[in-house]
Amino acid sequence: MATHSGTAAYQGSGDDIQEKRQSIGEIHQDHGDYGADTELKRSLSTRHLTMIALGSSIGMGLWLGSGLSLASGGPAGIFLGYCLAGSMIWCVSHSIGEMACVYPLPSAFVQWTGKFVDPSAAFALGWSYWFSYCITIANELQAANTIISFWTDAVPIAAWISIWFVVIVLINVGAVTWFGEIEVIASSIKFGWIFVVIISMIVMSAGGAGYGPVGFRYWNEMAFTNGFKGFLSVMPTCIFAMSGSENSGLVAAETKNPRKSVPRAVGSIWLRLSLFYLLGSLMITINVDPTNPDLFGGEGTNASPFVIAYRDAGIPVLAHMMNAVILISVISTGSISGYGGSRTTMGLAYLNMAPKVFQKADKTGRPWYGLIPTFIIGGGLAYLNVSESGADVFGWFSNLTSLFTLFGWGMICLSHIRFRYAWAKQGRTADELPWKSWIYPLGPWWGLIMCFLLIIVQFYLSVWPLGKSPSAVNFFANYISVIVIVVLWLGSRAYYRGRWWVNIDTIELDEGRRFYKADEESAALKAKGFKGVAKKAVAAVFS
């Protein structure tokens, strides 16, 4: 049946599983790390993966989109929105961490879905996610234009889009290590700057700004600007702001030692959530008026709330520096989206769901056949901003992306649940895993249920939008992603036929798996004295 041919690369027939396990175990003892190899090069280190996981997804969703959320949901609405979305991505990241250690594959969760859930679901997820990466490239290029407009409007929009598009392309056409180093630098800048933001805005709210102490004035006056519906309306932007966090699963395929690198990357998630999303959003809620017309999406300058906070406080130097950091952020996020799109098409090719040529990469590990169409579509969509307002384009694209993201996060959690079920049913224990999530099974179930509920919330907001009358145009503009996913899924079902679920009993768990040599790091953690205590403390924090 076509169902099995679509996943043949990573799913065996199920015959002689015990014999295969024994033979693979013998090879593992003799040869060390091997398996899950492609034409991509394993040239990225733990440092690269950790920094990419820490800061690569910090882009316009946080720096600019939070202004739209602040106006729609109010201080409490945006803060609670990030708390809820943060709990979801924390669970999703743990699922990614456990599975990426075992199966560090080019498109990660797309191939996991094909292996453990259903080939048709993988087809729908892969192609919708590829389009989502293209959309994100366009959205970040649009954001770059909005950021530049804070300084000047003299240069045409199309010119700025073209300039930053070339920059994003150049980052990706270099060697993978070149891409990794640029992302490390960008993430380091974002990570360092957030401390400046937090400290300076605490001082400003306490009275260090020209307008005197603010405290929690806006929380007391208008915690929720549009009630419960306003709170629901911020969720798509919060999800969009955190989209891209799953890219660490893709990068694992090009990491020298995923078993060491992936847990460290997953362990850094609490830093990103607490510093950037929770404390970052809290700072703007106590320093920026939700009714400020200059907020992104308003009638004024369409600026970032972080920039507005510094400008209104009479600190123009920090306002300009903040704007520069935001520009670096959006270019970084656009770059990682080009990376993700090209690796997604490669994974689809390994599932026989894209032309075989997408499997190929050059001698330095660049998958040209995936990079070129990703940038053509992403760059083309960016020019929509030439004739439409930046806030309108952001609204369209963020709604599309947030729904694709919810589908992707849901499939990651479902794949993790099915993986553990198959692992146990075939007589294996969690202790055999290279790294295991300590929040399983509650984590993936929470993530899966919340993804399902938020897709329903988005349907409600598409039918009855905040501040607008219901219309077919608004519905399709905001909910077309779900329609695309359903069409892709059902179309794939009609082609592949077969079972609606992959048969757990026939999954070949050792196909596409990465095997590791003796755990040297665990042995090191057994060291005694101060050094041993320090290593254990670091491992406890970043795990």
Coordinates of C-alpha atoms in Angstrom, one line a residue:
M1 CA 0.0 0.0 0.0
A2 CA 1.1 3.6 -0.6
T3 CA 0.7 4.2 3.1
H4 CA 3.8 2.2 3.9
S5 CA 5.8 3.4 1.0
G6 CA 5.5 7.0 2.2
T7 CA 7.3 6.1 5.4
A8 CA 9.5 3.3 4.3
A9 CA 12.7 5.3 5.0
Y10 CA 12.0 5.4 8.7
Q11 CA 9.4 2.7 9.4
G12 CA 10.0 -1.0 8.9
S13 CA 7.4 -3.7 8.4
G14 CA 7.7 -4.9 12.0
D15 CA 9.2 -8.3 11.1
D16 CA 12.1 -9.6 13.1
I17 CA 12.2 -6.6 15.4
Q18 CA 14.0 -8.4 18.2
E19 CA 16.7 -9.7 15.8
K20 CA 17.2 -6.2 14.4
R21 CA 17.5 -4.8 17.9
Q22 CA 20.2 -7.3 18.8
S23 CA 22.2 -6.7 15.7
I24 CA 22.0 -2.9 16.0
G25 CA 23.1 -3.2 19.7
E26 CA 26.2 -5.1 18.6
I27 CA 27.1 -2.5 16.0
H28 CA 26.4 0.2 18.6
Q29 CA 29.0 -1.4 21.0
D30 CA 31.6 -1.5 18.3
H31 CA 31.2 1.9 16.5
G32 CA 29.9 4.6 18.8
D33 CA 27.5 7.3 17.6
Y34 CA 25.8 6.6 14.3
G35 CA 22.4 6.6 12.6
A36 CA 19.8 9.1 11.3
D37 CA 22.4 10.3 8.8
T38 CA 21.6 12.4 5.7
E39 CA 23.5 14.7 3.3
L40 CA 23.4 17.4 6.0
K41 CA 26.6 17.9 7.9
R42 CA 26.8 17.5 11.6
S43 CA 28.9 20.6 12.1
L44 CA 26.9 22.6 14.8
S45 CA 27.9 22.4 18.4
T46 CA 26.0 22.5 21.7
R47 CA 26.7 26.2 21.9
H48 CA 25.0 26.8 18.5
L49 CA 21.9 24.8 19.4
T50 CA 21.6 26.3 22.8
M51 CA 21.8 29.9 21.6
I52 CA 19.5 29.2 18.6
A53 CA 16.9 27.7 21.0
L54 CA 17.4 30.6 23.4
G55 CA 16.9 33.5 21.0
S56 CA 16.1 32.5 17.4
S57 CA 12.3 32.8 17.8
I58 CA 12.5 36.3 19.5
G59 CA 11.4 38.5 16.6
M60 CA 8.5 40.8 15.7
G61 CA 5.9 38.7 17.5
L62 CA 7.4 39.9 20.9
W63 CA 8.9 43.2 20.1
L64 CA 6.2 44.6 17.8
G65 CA 3.2 42.3 18.1
S66 CA 3.0 42.8 21.9
G67 CA 1.9 46.4 21.2
L68 CA -1.1 45.1 19.3
S69 CA -1.9 42.6 22.1
L70 CA -1.5 45.3 24.8
A71 CA -4.1 47.5 23.0
S72 CA -6.5 44.6 22.4
G73 CA -6.2 42.7 25.7
G74 CA -4.8 45.2 28.2
P75 CA -1.9 44.6 30.7
A76 CA -3.4 41.6 32.4
G77 CA -4.6 40.1 29.0
I78 CA -1.2 40.1 27.4
F79 CA 0.7 38.9 30.5
L80 CA -1.8 36.0 31.0
G81 CA -1.6 35.3 27.3
Y82 CA 2.1 34.8 27.5
C83 CA 1.8 32.7 30.6
L84 CA -0.6 30.3 28.9
A85 CA 1.4 30.2 25.6
G86 CA 4.6 29.7 27.6
S87 CA 3.2 26.7 29.5
M88 CA 2.4 25.2 26.1
I89 CA 5.8 25.7 24.5
W90 CA 7.5 24.5 27.6
C91 CA 5.6 21.2 27.2
V92 CA 6.2 21.1 23.5
S93 CA 9.9 21.7 24.0
H94 CA 10.2 18.8 26.3
S95 CA 8.5 16.5 23.8
I96 CA 11.0 17.8 21.1
G97 CA 13.9 17.2 23.4
E98 CA 13.1 13.6 24.1
M99 CA 12.4 12.7 20.5
A100 CA 15.1 14.8 18.9
C101 CA 17.7 12.9 20.9
V102 CA 16.4 9.6 19.6
Y103 CA 15.4 10.7 16.0
P104 CA 17.5 13.8 15.0
L105 CA 16.0 14.0 11.5
P106 CA 16.0 16.9 9.0
S107 CA 12.4 17.9 9.3
A108 CA 12.1 16.5 12.9
F109 CA 8.4 16.7 13.9
V110 CA 7.2 16.2 10.3
Q111 CA 9.0 12.9 10.1
W112 CA 8.0 11.9 13.6
T113 CA 4.4 12.5 12.6
G114 CA 4.8 10.2 9.6
K115 CA 6.4 7.6 11.7
F116 CA 4.1 7.5 14.8
V117 CA 0.8 9.2 13.8
D118 CA -0.2 9.0 10.1
P119 CA 1.6 9.7 6.8
S120 CA -1.3 11.9 5.7
A121 CA -1.0 14.0 8.8
A122 CA 2.8 14.3 8.1
F123 CA 2.0 15.5 4.5
A124 CA -0.4 18.2 5.8
L125 CA 1.9 19.2 8.5
G126 CA 5.0 19.3 6.3
W127 CA 3.6 21.4 3.5
S128 CA 1.6 23.7 5.7
Y129 CA 4.7 24.3 7.9
W130 CA 6.8 25.0 4.9
F131 CA 4.3 27.6 3.8
S132 CA 4.4 28.9 7.4
Y133 CA 8.1 29.4 7.2
C134 CA 7.6 31.3 3.9
I135 CA 5.0 33.5 5.6
T136 CA 7.3 34.2 8.5
I137 CA 10.1 35.4 6.2
A138 CA 7.6 37.8 4.6
N139 CA 6.3 39.0 8.0
E140 CA 9.8 39.6 9.3
L141 CA 10.7 41.6 6.2
Q142 CA 7.6 43.6 6.6
A143 CA 8.6 44.2 10.3
A144 CA 12.0 45.4 9.2
N145 CA 10.3 48.1 7.1
T146 CA 8.1 49.2 10.1
I147 CA 11.2 49.4 12.3
I148 CA 13.2 51.5 9.8
S149 CA 10.2 53.9 9.5
F150 CA 11.0 54.9 13.1
W151 CA 14.1 56.6 11.7
T152 CA 13.1 57.5 8.1
D153 CA 10.4 57.3 5.5
A154 CA 12.7 58.6 2.7
V155 CA 13.5 55.1 1.2
P156 CA 10.6 53.3 -0.7
I157 CA 9.2 50.2 1.1
A158 CA 10.1 47.9 -1.8
A159 CA 13.8 49.0 -1.5
W160 CA 14.0 48.1 2.2
I161 CA 12.3 44.8 1.7
S162 CA 14.8 44.0 -1.1
I163 CA 17.8 45.0 1.0
W164 CA 16.9 42.9 4.0
F165 CA 15.8 40.0 1.9
V166 CA 19.3 39.9 0.4
V167 CA 20.8 39.9 3.9
I168 CA 18.6 37.0 5.0
V169 CA 19.5 35.0 1.8
L170 CA 23.2 35.6 2.3
I171 CA 23.1 34.3 5.9
N172 CA 21.6 31.0 4.6
V173 CA 23.8 30.5 1.5
G174 CA 26.9 30.4 3.5
A175 CA 28.2 27.2 5.3
V176 CA 26.0 25.9 8.1
T177 CA 28.6 26.9 10.6
W178 CA 28.4 30.5 9.2
F179 CA 24.7 30.4 9.8
G180 CA 25.2 29.0 13.3
E181 CA 27.7 31.7 14.3
I182 CA 25.4 34.5 13.1
E183 CA 22.5 33.1 15.0
V184 CA 24.7 32.8 18.1
I185 CA 25.7 36.5 17.8
A186 CA 22.1 37.7 17.2
S187 CA 20.8 35.6 20.2
S188 CA 23.6 36.9 22.4
I189 CA 22.7 40.5 21.6
K190 CA 19.0 39.8 22.3
F191 CA 19.8 37.9 25.5
G192 CA 22.1 40.7 26.8
W193 CA 19.7 43.5 25.8
I194 CA 16.8 42.0 27.7
F195 CA 18.6 42.7 31.0
V196 CA 19.0 46.3 30.0
V197 CA 15.2 46.4 29.2
I198 CA 14.2 44.9 32.5
I199 CA 16.5 47.0 34.7
S200 CA 15.9 50.3 32.9
M201 CA 12.1 49.9 32.8
I202 CA 11.9 49.0 36.5
V203 CA 13.8 52.3 37.2
M204 CA 11.5 54.2 34.8
S205 CA 8.3 52.8 36.4
A206 CA 9.6 53.7 39.9
G207 CA 10.0 57.4 38.9
G208 CA 13.2 57.5 37.0
A209 CA 11.5 58.7 33.8
G210 CA 10.4 62.3 33.1
Y211 CA 6.7 61.6 33.8
G212 CA 7.3 60.4 37.4
P213 CA 6.5 57.1 39.1
V214 CA 3.9 54.9 37.3
G215 CA 4.0 51.6 39.2
F216 CA 1.0 49.4 38.2
R217 CA -1.2 52.3 37.2
Y218 CA -2.4 50.8 34.0
W219 CA -3.1 47.5 35.7
N220 CA -5.3 49.3 38.1
E221 CA -7.1 51.4 35.6
M222 CA -7.6 48.9 32.7
A223 CA -6.3 45.4 33.4
F224 CA -8.5 44.0 30.5
T225 CA -9.2 46.6 27.8
N226 CA -11.8 44.4 26.1
G227 CA -12.8 41.9 28.7
F228 CA -12.5 38.1 28.2
K229 CA -12.8 38.4 24.4
G230 CA -9.9 40.8 24.4
F231 CA -7.9 38.3 26.4
L232 CA -8.7 35.6 23.8
S233 CA -7.8 37.9 21.0
V234 CA -4.2 38.2 22.2
M235 CA -3.6 34.4 22.0
P236 CA -2.9 34.3 18.3
T237 CA -0.2 37.0 18.7
C238 CA 1.3 35.2 21.7
I239 CA 1.4 31.9 19.8
F240 CA 3.0 33.7 16.9
A241 CA 5.6 35.3 19.1
M242 CA 6.6 31.9 20.3
S243 CA 6.4 30.2 17.0
G244 CA 9.9 29.0 15.8
S245 CA 10.8 27.6 19.3
E246 CA 10.4 24.2 17.7
N247 CA 13.3 24.9 15.3
S248 CA 15.7 23.4 17.8
G249 CA 14.3 20.0 16.7
L250 CA 15.4 20.7 13.1
V251 CA 18.8 21.9 14.1
A252 CA 19.4 18.7 16.0
A253 CA 19.9 16.9 12.7
E254 CA 23.1 19.0 12.1
T255 CA 24.4 18.9 15.6
K256 CA 27.5 16.8 16.4
N257 CA 26.1 15.2 19.5
P258 CA 22.3 15.6 19.8
R259 CA 22.2 13.6 23.0
K260 CA 24.3 16.3 24.7
S261 CA 23.1 19.4 22.8
V262 CA 19.3 18.9 22.7
P263 CA 18.8 18.6 26.5
R264 CA 20.9 21.7 27.1
A265 CA 18.7 23.6 24.5
V266 CA 15.5 22.4 26.1
G267 CA 16.9 23.3 29.5
S268 CA 17.3 26.9 28.4
I269 CA 13.6 27.3 27.6
W270 CA 12.8 28.6 31.1
L271 CA 15.2 31.5 30.6
R272 CA 13.6 32.5 27.3
L273 CA 10.1 32.3 28.8
S274 CA 10.8 34.1 32.0
L275 CA 13.2 36.8 30.7
F276 CA 11.8 37.7 27.3
Y277 CA 8.1 36.8 27.3
L278 CA 7.0 37.1 31.0
L279 CA 9.3 39.8 32.4
G280 CA 9.5 41.6 29.0
S281 CA 5.8 41.8 28.6
L282 CA 5.4 42.8 32.2
M283 CA 7.8 45.7 31.7
I284 CA 5.7 47.2 28.9
T285 CA 2.4 46.7 30.8
I286 CA 3.7 49.0 33.6
N287 CA 5.3 51.6 31.3
V288 CA 3.1 51.9 28.3
D289 CA -0.5 53.1 28.1
P290 CA -2.7 50.5 26.3
T291 CA -4.5 53.4 24.6
N292 CA -1.4 55.0 23.2
P293 CA -2.1 55.7 19.5
D294 CA 1.5 55.1 18.5
L295 CA 1.4 51.4 19.4
F296 CA 1.8 49.0 16.5
G297 CA -1.6 48.7 14.8
G298 CA -2.7 52.1 16.1
E299 CA -3.1 55.4 14.2
G300 CA 0.3 56.8 15.1
T301 CA 3.8 55.9 14.3
N302 CA 3.2 52.1 14.5
A303 CA 6.2 51.6 16.8
S304 CA 7.2 48.9 19.2
P305 CA 5.9 49.4 22.7
F306 CA 9.4 49.0 24.0
V307 CA 10.6 51.9 21.8
I308 CA 7.6 54.0 22.9
A309 CA 8.4 53.4 26.5
Y310 CA 11.9 54.8 26.1
R311 CA 10.8 57.7 23.9
D312 CA 8.0 58.8 26.3
A313 CA 10.4 58.5 29.2
G314 CA 12.7 61.0 27.5
I315 CA 15.5 58.6 26.8
P316 CA 16.0 58.7 23.0
V317 CA 19.3 56.9 23.1
L318 CA 17.7 53.8 24.5
A319 CA 14.8 54.1 22.1
H320 CA 17.2 54.1 19.1
M321 CA 19.2 51.2 20.6
M322 CA 16.0 49.3 21.3
N323 CA 14.9 49.8 17.7
A324 CA 18.3 48.5 16.4
V325 CA 18.0 45.4 18.6
I326 CA 14.5 44.8 17.2
L327 CA 15.9 45.1 13.6
I328 CA 18.6 42.5 14.4
S329 CA 15.9 40.2 15.9
V330 CA 13.6 40.2 12.9
I331 CA 16.4 39.6 10.5
S332 CA 17.6 36.7 12.7
T333 CA 14.1 35.2 12.8
G334 CA 13.7 35.6 9.0
S335 CA 17.0 33.8 8.6
I336 CA 16.0 30.8 10.8
S337 CA 12.7 30.6 8.9
G338 CA 14.7 30.1 5.6
Y339 CA 16.7 27.4 7.4
G340 CA 13.6 25.7 8.7
G341 CA 11.7 25.8 5.3
S342 CA 14.6 24.1 3.4
R343 CA 15.0 21.4 6.0
T344 CA 11.2 20.7 6.1
T345 CA 11.2 20.0 2.3
M346 CA 14.2 17.7 2.8
G347 CA 12.2 15.7 5.5
L348 CA 9.2 15.5 3.2
A349 CA 11.4 14.1 0.5
Y350 CA 12.6 11.3 2.8
L351 CA 9.0 10.5 3.4
N352 CA 8.4 10.3 -0.4
M353 CA 6.1 13.3 -0.1
A354 CA 8.3 15.7 -2.1
P355 CA 10.6 15.2 -5.1
K356 CA 13.7 13.1 -4.3
V357 CA 15.9 16.0 -5.4
F358 CA 15.0 17.8 -2.1
Q359 CA 17.0 15.2 -0.2
K360 CA 20.2 16.5 -1.7
A361 CA 22.7 18.9 -0.2
D362 CA 26.1 20.1 -1.4
K363 CA 29.4 19.2 0.2
T364 CA 29.0 21.9 2.9
G365 CA 25.5 20.7 3.8
R366 CA 23.4 23.4 2.1
P367 CA 20.1 22.0 0.7
W368 CA 19.8 24.3 -2.3
Y369 CA 16.7 22.6 -3.7
G370 CA 14.8 23.5 -0.5
L371 CA 16.4 26.9 0.0
I372 CA 15.5 28.4 -3.4
P373 CA 11.7 27.8 -3.5
T374 CA 11.5 28.9 0.2
F375 CA 13.1 32.2 -0.5
I376 CA 11.2 32.8 -3.7
I377 CA 7.8 32.3 -2.1
G378 CA 8.8 34.1 1.2
G379 CA 10.3 37.1 -0.6
G380 CA 7.4 37.3 -3.0
L381 CA 4.9 37.4 -0.2
A382 CA 6.9 40.2 1.5
Y383 CA 6.0 42.6 -1.3
L384 CA 2.4 42.6 -0.3
N385 CA 3.5 45.2 2.3
V386 CA 4.1 47.6 -0.6
S387 CA 0.4 48.2 -1.1
E388 CA -1.0 47.4 2.4
S389 CA -0.5 48.7 5.9
G390 CA 2.1 46.9 8.0
A391 CA -0.3 46.2 10.8
D392 CA -2.9 44.7 8.4
V393 CA -0.2 42.4 6.8
F394 CA 1.0 41.4 10.3
G395 CA -2.6 40.5 11.3
W396 CA -3.1 38.3 8.3
F397 CA 0.3 36.6 8.5
S398 CA 0.3 36.1 12.3
N399 CA -3.1 34.5 12.3
L400 CA -2.1 32.2 9.5
T401 CA 1.2 31.3 11.2
S402 CA -0.4 30.9 14.7
L403 CA -2.8 28.2 13.4
F404 CA -0.1 26.4 11.5
T405 CA 2.0 26.6 14.7
L406 CA -0.8 25.1 16.8
F407 CA -1.2 22.3 14.4
G408 CA 2.5 21.6 14.5
W409 CA 2.7 21.8 18.3
G410 CA -0.2 19.5 18.6
M411 CA 1.4 16.9 16.2
I412 CA 4.6 17.1 18.2
C413 CA 2.8 16.3 21.5
L414 CA 0.7 13.6 19.8
S415 CA 3.8 12.0 18.2
H416 CA 5.5 12.0 21.6
I417 CA 2.5 10.3 23.2
R418 CA 2.4 7.7 20.4
F419 CA 6.2 7.2 20.5
R420 CA 6.2 6.4 24.2
Y421 CA 3.2 4.0 23.7
A422 CA 5.1 2.2 20.9
W423 CA 8.3 2.2 23.0
A424 CA 6.6 0.5 25.9
K425 CA 4.5 -1.8 23.9
Q426 CA 7.6 -3.2 22.2
G427 CA 9.1 -4.1 25.5
R428 CA 11.4 -1.1 26.1
T429 CA 11.7 1.1 29.1
A430 CA 12.1 4.9 29.5
D431 CA 15.6 4.3 31.0
E432 CA 16.8 3.2 27.6
L433 CA 16.1 6.7 26.2
P434 CA 19.1 9.0 25.7
W435 CA 17.2 11.7 27.5
K436 CA 13.7 11.6 29.0
S437 CA 11.3 14.4 29.8
W438 CA 10.4 14.6 33.4
I439 CA 7.0 16.1 32.7
Y440 CA 5.7 13.1 30.7
P441 CA 2.9 12.2 30.4
L442 CA 1.2 15.4 31.7
G443 CA 3.3 17.7 29.5
P444 CA 2.4 16.4 26.0
W445 CA -1.3 15.9 27.0
W446 CA -1.5 19.5 28.3
G447 CA 0.1 20.8 25.1
L448 CA -2.2 18.7 22.8
I449 CA -5.4 19.7 24.6
M450 CA -4.5 23.4 24.7
C451 CA -3.6 23.4 20.9
F452 CA -7.0 21.9 20.2
L453 CA -8.8 24.4 22.4
L454 CA -7.0 27.4 20.9
I455 CA -7.9 26.3 17.4
I456 CA -11.5 26.5 18.5
V457 CA -10.9 29.9 20.1
Q458 CA -9.4 31.1 16.7
F459 CA -12.6 29.9 15.0
Y460 CA -14.7 31.9 17.4
L461 CA -12.6 35.0 16.8
S462 CA -12.8 34.5 13.1
V463 CA -16.6 34.4 13.1
W464 CA -17.1 37.1 15.7
P465 CA -13.9 39.3 15.5
L466 CA -13.0 41.8 18.2
G467 CA -14.3 45.3 17.2
K468 CA -15.6 44.2 13.8
S469 CA -18.8 42.9 12.3
P470 CA -18.8 39.2 11.2
S471 CA -18.0 38.8 7.6
A472 CA -17.0 36.0 5.2
V473 CA -13.9 37.9 4.2
N474 CA -12.7 38.2 7.8
F475 CA -13.4 34.6 8.5
F476 CA -11.4 33.3 5.5
A477 CA -8.6 35.8 6.1
N478 CA -8.1 34.5 9.6
Y479 CA -9.0 30.8 9.4
I480 CA -7.8 29.8 6.0
S481 CA -4.9 27.9 7.6
V482 CA -7.3 25.3 9.1
I483 CA -9.0 24.9 5.7
V484 CA -5.6 24.4 4.0
I485 CA -4.6 21.8 6.6
V486 CA -7.9 19.9 6.2
V487 CA -7.6 19.9 2.4
L488 CA -4.0 18.7 2.5
W489 CA -4.9 16.0 5.0
L490 CA -8.0 14.7 3.2
G491 CA -6.2 14.9 -0.2
S492 CA -3.3 12.9 1.1
R493 CA -5.8 10.4 2.6
A494 CA -7.4 9.9 -0.7
Y495 CA -4.0 9.2 -2.3
Y496 CA -2.3 7.1 0.4
R497 CA -5.5 5.3 1.7
G498 CA -4.8 2.6 4.3
R499 CA -5.2 3.0 8.0
W500 CA -6.0 6.3 9.7
W501 CA -3.3 5.6 12.3
V502 CA 0.1 4.0 12.0
N503 CA 0.0 0.5 13.5
I504 CA 1.9 0.7 16.7
D505 CA 2.9 -3.0 16.4
T506 CA 4.6 -2.5 13.0
I507 CA 6.7 0.6 13.9
E508 CA 10.4 -0.1 13.5
L509 CA 11.7 2.0 16.4
D510 CA 15.3 1.5 15.4
E511 CA 14.8 2.9 11.8
G512 CA 16.0 6.5 11.6
R513 CA 17.3 6.3 15.2
R514 CA 20.6 7.8 16.4
F515 CA 22.7 5.5 18.6
Y516 CA 25.3 6.9 21.0
K517 CA 28.4 5.7 22.6
A518 CA 29.0 5.4 26.4
D519 CA 27.6 8.3 28.3
E520 CA 30.8 10.2 29.1
E521 CA 29.0 13.2 30.5
S522 CA 27.0 11.1 33.0
A523 CA 30.3 9.6 34.2
A524 CA 31.7 13.1 34.6
L525 CA 28.7 14.1 36.7
K526 CA 29.7 11.4 39.2
A527 CA 32.8 13.4 40.0
K528 CA 33.3 14.2 43.7
G529 CA 34.0 17.4 45.5
F530 CA 33.1 20.9 44.5
K531 CA 33.5 20.1 40.8
G532 CA 31.0 17.3 41.0
V533 CA 28.5 19.4 42.9
A534 CA 28.8 22.2 40.3
K535 CA 28.2 19.8 37.4
K536 CA 25.2 18.4 39.1
A537 CA 23.8 21.8 39.8
V538 CA 24.2 22.9 36.1
A539 CA 22.6 19.7 34.9
A540 CA 19.6 20.2 37.3
V541 CA 19.0 23.7 35.9
F542 CA 19.5 22.9 32.2
S543 CA 17.5 19.7 31.9

